Coordinates of C-alpha atoms in Angstrom, one line a residue:
Chain A
M40 CA 163.6 86.4 128.2
E41 CA 162.1 85.8 131.7
L42 CA 158.7 85.8 130.1
F43 CA 159.7 82.9 127.7
L44 CA 160.8 81.3 130.7
I45 CA 157.7 81.4 132.4
F46 CA 155.5 80.2 129.7
I47 CA 157.8 77.1 129.5
G48 CA 157.7 76.2 133.1
A49 CA 153.8 76.9 133.4
V50 CA 153.2 74.8 130.1
L51 CA 155.9 72.1 131.1
V52 CA 157.6 72.3 133.8
N53 CA 155.1 73.0 136.8
N54 CA 152.6 71.8 134.8
F55 CA 149.2 73.2 136.6
V56 CA 147.4 69.6 136.2
L57 CA 150.2 67.3 136.4
T58 CA 152.8 68.4 139.0
R59 CA 150.4 71.2 140.9
F60 CA 147.5 69.2 141.4
L61 CA 144.8 72.3 140.0
G62 CA 142.1 71.5 138.2
I63 CA 141.7 67.9 138.6
C64 CA 137.9 67.8 138.7
P65 CA 137.3 69.1 135.2
F66 CA 140.5 66.9 134.0
L67 CA 138.9 64.1 135.1
G68 CA 134.9 65.1 134.1
Q69 CA 135.5 66.4 130.7
S70 CA 137.8 64.1 128.9
Q71 CA 135.8 61.5 127.6
N72 CA 136.4 62.4 123.7
M73 CA 139.1 65.5 122.2
K74 CA 136.1 67.4 121.3
L75 CA 134.9 68.3 124.5
A76 CA 138.1 68.7 126.3
F77 CA 139.4 71.0 123.3
G78 CA 136.2 73.2 124.0
M79 CA 136.9 73.4 128.0
G80 CA 140.7 74.1 127.1
M81 CA 139.8 76.9 124.7
S82 CA 137.6 78.6 127.5
V83 CA 139.9 77.8 130.4
I84 CA 142.7 79.8 128.4
F85 CA 140.6 82.6 127.9
V86 CA 138.9 83.1 131.8
M87 CA 142.4 82.2 133.2
T88 CA 144.0 85.2 131.1
L89 CA 141.8 87.3 131.9
T90 CA 141.3 86.6 135.8
S91 CA 145.1 86.7 135.4
I92 CA 145.2 90.3 134.8
T93 CA 142.2 91.1 136.7
T94 CA 142.8 89.8 140.6
N95 CA 146.7 91.0 140.0
L96 CA 145.1 94.7 139.0
I97 CA 142.6 94.3 142.5
H98 CA 145.6 93.1 144.5
T99 CA 147.9 96.4 143.5
Y100 CA 145.5 99.2 143.3
I101 CA 142.8 97.9 145.9
L102 CA 143.6 95.3 148.3
V103 CA 147.4 96.6 148.7
P104 CA 147.0 99.9 149.4
L105 CA 144.1 99.8 151.6
E106 CA 145.8 97.1 153.8
L107 CA 143.0 94.6 152.7
K108 CA 145.5 91.3 152.2
Y109 CA 143.0 89.4 154.6
L110 CA 140.4 89.6 152.0
V111 CA 142.7 88.2 149.4
T112 CA 140.7 84.6 149.0
V113 CA 136.9 86.4 149.5
S114 CA 137.5 89.2 147.1
F115 CA 139.0 87.1 144.0
I116 CA 136.5 84.3 144.2
L117 CA 133.7 87.0 143.8
V118 CA 135.8 88.5 141.3
I119 CA 136.3 85.3 139.4
A120 CA 132.6 84.5 139.8
S121 CA 131.3 87.8 138.4
L122 CA 133.9 87.8 135.5
V123 CA 132.6 84.3 134.1
Q124 CA 129.2 85.7 134.5
L125 CA 130.1 88.8 132.6
V126 CA 132.0 86.6 130.0
D127 CA 129.1 84.6 129.7
I128 CA 126.4 87.2 129.1
V129 CA 128.9 89.7 126.5
L130 CA 129.7 86.8 124.6
Q131 CA 125.9 86.1 124.4
K132 CA 125.7 89.1 122.9
L133 CA 128.7 89.6 120.7
M134 CA 129.6 85.9 119.5
P135 CA 126.2 83.9 119.9
M136 CA 128.5 81.3 117.9
L137 CA 130.9 81.2 120.2
H138 CA 128.7 81.2 123.1
Q139 CA 127.0 78.2 121.9
S140 CA 130.2 75.9 122.0
M141 CA 131.8 77.6 124.7
G142 CA 128.7 78.6 126.9
I143 CA 128.2 75.1 128.9
Y144 CA 131.9 75.1 130.3
L145 CA 131.9 78.6 131.5
V146 CA 129.6 77.5 134.2
L147 CA 132.0 74.9 135.5
I148 CA 134.7 77.2 135.1
T149 CA 134.0 79.4 138.2
T150 CA 134.6 76.3 140.9
N151 CA 137.7 75.0 138.9
C152 CA 140.5 75.4 141.3
A153 CA 142.8 76.0 138.7
I154 CA 141.2 79.7 138.5
L155 CA 141.4 80.5 141.8
G156 CA 144.9 78.9 142.4
L157 CA 146.2 80.5 139.5
A158 CA 145.1 84.2 140.9
L159 CA 146.4 82.9 144.6
L160 CA 150.1 81.8 142.7
N161 CA 149.9 85.2 141.4
V162 CA 150.4 86.6 144.7
V163 CA 152.1 84.0 146.5
K164 CA 155.3 84.8 143.1
E165 CA 154.5 88.6 143.6
Y166 CA 154.3 88.8 139.8
N167 CA 153.7 92.5 138.1
F168 CA 151.1 92.9 135.6
A169 CA 153.0 91.4 132.4
K170 CA 154.1 88.5 134.4
S171 CA 151.0 87.8 135.7
L172 CA 149.5 87.9 131.7
V173 CA 152.0 85.7 130.6
F174 CA 151.6 83.0 133.8
G175 CA 147.2 83.5 133.1
F176 CA 147.8 82.6 129.5
S177 CA 150.7 79.8 129.8
A178 CA 148.8 77.8 133.3
G179 CA 145.7 77.8 130.5
V180 CA 147.7 76.6 127.7
G181 CA 149.4 73.7 130.1
F182 CA 145.9 72.7 131.2
T183 CA 144.8 72.4 127.8
L184 CA 147.7 70.3 126.8
A185 CA 147.2 67.5 129.5
L186 CA 143.6 67.4 129.0
I187 CA 144.0 66.9 125.5
I188 CA 146.9 64.4 125.9
I189 CA 144.2 62.3 128.6
A190 CA 141.4 62.8 126.0
G191 CA 143.1 61.1 123.4
I192 CA 144.4 58.6 125.3
R193 CA 140.9 57.7 127.2
E194 CA 139.6 57.8 123.4
R195 CA 141.9 55.0 122.6
L196 CA 141.0 53.2 126.2
E197 CA 137.9 52.5 125.2
L198 CA 139.0 49.2 123.3
A199 CA 141.2 48.3 126.0
D200 CA 140.0 45.5 128.3
I201 CA 140.6 46.8 131.5
P202 CA 140.2 44.7 134.7
K203 CA 136.4 45.7 136.0
P204 CA 136.7 47.6 139.4
L205 CA 139.5 50.0 137.8
R206 CA 137.5 51.0 135.2
G207 CA 136.3 54.6 134.7
F208 CA 138.2 56.8 137.3
P209 CA 140.9 55.1 138.6
I210 CA 142.4 53.9 135.6
T211 CA 142.4 57.4 134.6
L212 CA 144.1 58.7 137.7
I213 CA 146.7 55.7 136.8
I214 CA 147.5 57.1 133.1
A215 CA 147.7 60.3 134.5
G216 CA 150.4 59.4 136.9
L217 CA 151.9 57.9 134.2
L218 CA 151.9 61.0 132.1
S219 CA 152.9 62.7 134.9
I220 CA 156.3 60.6 135.3
A221 CA 156.6 61.7 131.5
F222 CA 156.7 65.5 132.6
M223 CA 159.0 64.9 134.9
G224 CA 161.3 64.5 132.2
F225 CA 161.3 68.5 131.7
T226 CA 162.2 69.3 135.5
G227 CA 165.5 71.6 135.2
L228 CA 164.8 72.6 132.0
V229 CA 163.9 75.9 133.7
K230 CA 165.1 77.0 136.9
M231 CA 162.5 78.7 138.9
Chain B
M183 CA 118.5 56.7 163.2
R184 CA 117.6 58.9 160.7
L185 CA 121.0 60.8 162.0
W186 CA 122.9 58.3 162.2
H187 CA 122.3 57.3 158.5
E188 CA 123.2 61.2 157.6
F189 CA 126.4 60.9 159.5
N190 CA 127.3 56.8 158.6
K191 CA 126.6 57.5 154.8
G192 CA 130.0 60.3 154.2
I193 CA 132.1 57.5 155.8
I194 CA 131.7 54.6 153.3
K195 CA 128.4 54.3 151.3
Q196 CA 129.2 58.1 149.6
N197 CA 132.5 58.7 150.3
P198 CA 133.6 62.2 149.0
V199 CA 136.9 60.8 147.4
L200 CA 136.4 57.6 146.8
R201 CA 132.9 57.6 145.5
L202 CA 131.7 61.1 144.3
V203 CA 135.0 62.0 143.2
L204 CA 134.9 65.4 144.7
G205 CA 137.5 67.2 146.1
M206 CA 140.5 66.0 144.2
C207 CA 143.1 68.4 143.8
P208 CA 144.0 69.1 147.7
T209 CA 143.7 65.3 148.3
L210 CA 146.0 64.6 145.5
A211 CA 148.5 67.6 146.7
V212 CA 148.7 67.3 150.4
T213 CA 148.9 63.6 151.2
T214 CA 152.7 63.4 150.8
S215 CA 152.7 62.4 155.0
A216 CA 149.8 61.3 156.8
I217 CA 150.2 64.5 159.3
N218 CA 149.4 66.5 156.5
G219 CA 146.3 64.9 155.4
F220 CA 145.3 65.0 159.0
A221 CA 145.7 68.8 158.7
M222 CA 144.0 69.3 155.5
G223 CA 141.1 66.9 156.8
C224 CA 140.5 68.9 159.4
S225 CA 140.5 72.4 158.3
V226 CA 138.0 71.1 155.8
I227 CA 135.9 69.3 158.7
F228 CA 135.7 72.8 160.4
V229 CA 134.9 75.1 157.0
L230 CA 132.2 72.3 156.6
L231 CA 130.6 71.7 159.6
C232 CA 130.2 75.6 160.2
S233 CA 128.9 76.6 156.6
N234 CA 126.4 74.0 157.0
I235 CA 125.2 75.3 160.0
I236 CA 125.4 79.0 159.0
I237 CA 123.9 78.2 155.6
S238 CA 120.7 75.9 157.5
L239 CA 120.6 78.2 160.1
F240 CA 119.9 81.2 156.9
R241 CA 118.2 78.9 154.2
R242 CA 114.7 80.6 154.3
V243 CA 116.1 83.9 154.2
I244 CA 118.9 83.5 151.0
P245 CA 117.3 84.2 147.9
I246 CA 116.8 81.4 145.5
K247 CA 118.5 83.5 142.7
V248 CA 121.9 84.9 144.5
R249 CA 122.2 81.2 146.9
I250 CA 125.6 80.5 145.3
P251 CA 127.3 83.7 145.6
V252 CA 126.1 83.7 149.4
F253 CA 127.0 80.2 149.9
I254 CA 130.5 81.0 148.5
V255 CA 131.1 84.2 150.7
I256 CA 130.4 82.3 153.8
I257 CA 132.2 79.5 153.0
A258 CA 135.1 82.1 151.9
T259 CA 134.9 83.4 155.2
F260 CA 135.1 80.2 157.0
V261 CA 138.3 79.2 155.3
T262 CA 140.1 82.9 155.6
T263 CA 139.2 82.0 159.4
V264 CA 141.1 78.8 159.2
D265 CA 144.3 80.5 157.0
L266 CA 145.0 82.9 159.3
V267 CA 144.4 80.8 162.8
M268 CA 146.7 78.1 161.2
A269 CA 149.2 80.6 160.0
G270 CA 149.5 81.7 163.4
Y271 CA 149.3 79.1 165.4
F272 CA 150.7 76.2 163.3
P273 CA 153.1 77.9 160.4
E274 CA 155.2 75.1 159.4
I275 CA 152.0 72.8 158.4
H276 CA 150.8 76.2 156.6
K277 CA 154.0 76.3 154.9
V278 CA 153.3 72.9 153.3
L279 CA 149.6 73.2 152.7
G280 CA 150.3 76.5 151.3
I281 CA 147.7 77.7 148.6
F282 CA 145.7 74.4 149.3
V283 CA 144.3 76.2 152.3
P284 CA 142.4 78.8 150.4
L285 CA 141.9 76.7 148.0
I286 CA 139.1 75.1 150.4
V287 CA 137.0 78.0 149.0
V288 CA 136.5 76.1 145.6
N289 CA 136.6 72.6 146.9
C290 CA 133.5 71.0 145.3
I291 CA 132.4 68.9 148.6
V292 CA 131.9 72.0 151.0
L293 CA 129.6 73.9 148.1
G294 CA 128.3 70.3 147.1
R295 CA 127.3 69.8 150.6
A296 CA 126.0 73.4 151.1
E297 CA 123.8 73.0 147.8
A298 CA 122.7 69.8 147.9
F299 CA 122.2 69.4 151.8
A300 CA 122.6 72.5 154.1
S301 CA 120.3 74.7 152.0
R302 CA 117.1 72.3 152.6
R303 CA 117.6 70.5 155.6
S304 CA 117.1 71.3 159.3
I305 CA 120.2 72.3 161.4
I306 CA 121.0 69.1 163.2
S307 CA 120.7 67.1 159.8
S308 CA 123.1 69.3 158.2
I309 CA 125.4 68.8 161.1
A310 CA 125.7 65.2 161.3
D311 CA 125.9 65.2 157.3
A312 CA 129.2 67.6 157.6
L313 CA 130.7 65.5 160.2
G314 CA 130.1 62.4 158.3
M315 CA 131.4 63.7 154.9
G316 CA 134.4 65.5 156.4
I317 CA 135.4 62.6 158.7
G318 CA 134.9 60.8 155.3
F319 CA 137.2 63.1 153.6
T320 CA 139.7 63.0 156.4
L321 CA 140.0 59.5 156.5
T322 CA 140.6 59.1 153.1
L323 CA 143.5 61.3 153.0
V324 CA 145.2 60.1 156.1
I325 CA 145.3 56.5 154.1
L326 CA 146.1 57.5 151.7
G327 CA 148.9 60.3 153.2
S328 CA 149.6 56.7 155.0
V329 CA 150.6 54.9 152.1
R330 CA 152.3 57.3 150.3
E331 CA 154.3 58.2 153.6
I332 CA 155.1 54.3 154.5
F333 CA 156.7 53.9 150.4
G334 CA 158.3 57.2 150.0
S335 CA 159.5 57.6 153.4
G336 CA 159.4 54.6 155.3
T337 CA 157.8 56.4 158.6
I338 CA 154.5 57.0 159.5
F339 CA 152.8 60.2 160.8
G340 CA 156.6 60.4 161.3
A341 CA 157.4 57.5 163.4
D342 CA 159.8 54.6 161.9
I343 CA 158.4 51.5 160.4
L344 CA 160.3 50.5 157.3
M345 CA 163.7 52.4 157.7
R346 CA 164.9 50.0 160.2
F347 CA 165.1 47.3 157.9
S348 CA 167.2 49.4 155.5
Y349 CA 163.9 50.0 153.4
H350 CA 165.4 51.4 149.9
K351 CA 163.0 54.5 149.7
F352 CA 160.6 54.5 146.9
G353 CA 160.5 58.3 146.1
I354 CA 158.2 58.5 143.6
M355 CA 155.6 57.8 146.2
L356 CA 156.0 61.2 147.4
L357 CA 156.3 63.4 144.1
P358 CA 153.1 63.8 141.7
P359 CA 153.2 60.2 139.7
G360 CA 153.3 58.8 142.8
A361 CA 150.2 60.7 143.8
F362 CA 147.6 59.9 140.8
I363 CA 148.9 56.1 140.9
A364 CA 148.3 55.3 144.7
L365 CA 144.9 57.1 144.6
G366 CA 144.0 55.2 141.3
L367 CA 144.5 52.2 142.9
L368 CA 143.0 52.6 146.3
M369 CA 139.8 54.0 144.2
G370 CA 140.1 50.5 142.2
L371 CA 140.5 48.5 145.9
M372 CA 137.4 49.9 147.3
N373 CA 135.3 49.5 143.9
K374 CA 136.3 45.9 144.6
L375 CA 135.9 45.6 148.0
T376 CA 132.6 47.2 148.4
K377 CA 131.4 45.2 145.2
E378 CA 131.8 42.0 147.3
T379 CA 130.6 43.1 150.4
S380 CA 127.1 44.3 148.5

């Protein structure tokens, strides 16, 4: 039950993009069309779940016993960077088809603050293994949801007559604000 | 003259937030008040300055193939320093900024400047570049923080401005939607103003 609450909480109530402001860069940069957004979203779900598990194991079995907690930031970012690289190589060997459609996004993911943010949030919230797994997966789903919604809106927006200074990023930010208001409607759904 | 140019460009012409659209996450997340924006800006200036100096010093030694991991480790070291110093001396601000202090590691501004500038220029121009970009970032954060604070709580840097006129607080400006909308409008305003002057 608690795991389900974490899922709902991360997807709807505390959406990573719209409420926690993590992963704004890909949210603005990779949301021009649905196909791009979907590819990016799937890669993020995959990497987020993997990162969440790995960093949790490293934190509980290496950093805490050795009292190296101050190395959290350094070690997590290195783990994420090498993990993304590893996924890239493994995919290229085993599933070249999937790699072709996902490859370009993988490179961008290392510097996606949502991934490191997720790993750090796991530490702050003191989640155990199962909870980190669910939290990682649902954070990815929440990110994908927000990305796909905004991509859908931006596709329609190309036909709209927008004041010149607001074209591009400014109007996307304003739409994100309106979407964020909509997501605020979910507040209180889960007591975190 | 050239140094002045390296310094100057970060503030308006290539403002990291409003022009290059980098470092959006901390910009949106921490600007609930002007002082929070200022604290975040100062941390970024420190990290940017130190990492630019170190990377510029070692630019001939770092092998090209592994340069990104090396940059990340250098940046992460300074971020950890800031994080621990802030937790020790300014625990309240550290609590508000939360995970966004360690997240400076993945702030695209810092890594972007390391890759695009410090790894190929002399140390002096790297310092000028870091200061310019850092100040441009801080200015944007303080402006956005002030706007949100004035509308959201009627104060600026904690000093009363609108409250004495029995101002009705526009609370949504302090919540996530306010951040998105305020930044969107600020960016639009910047586009409008710079287009007219140029």
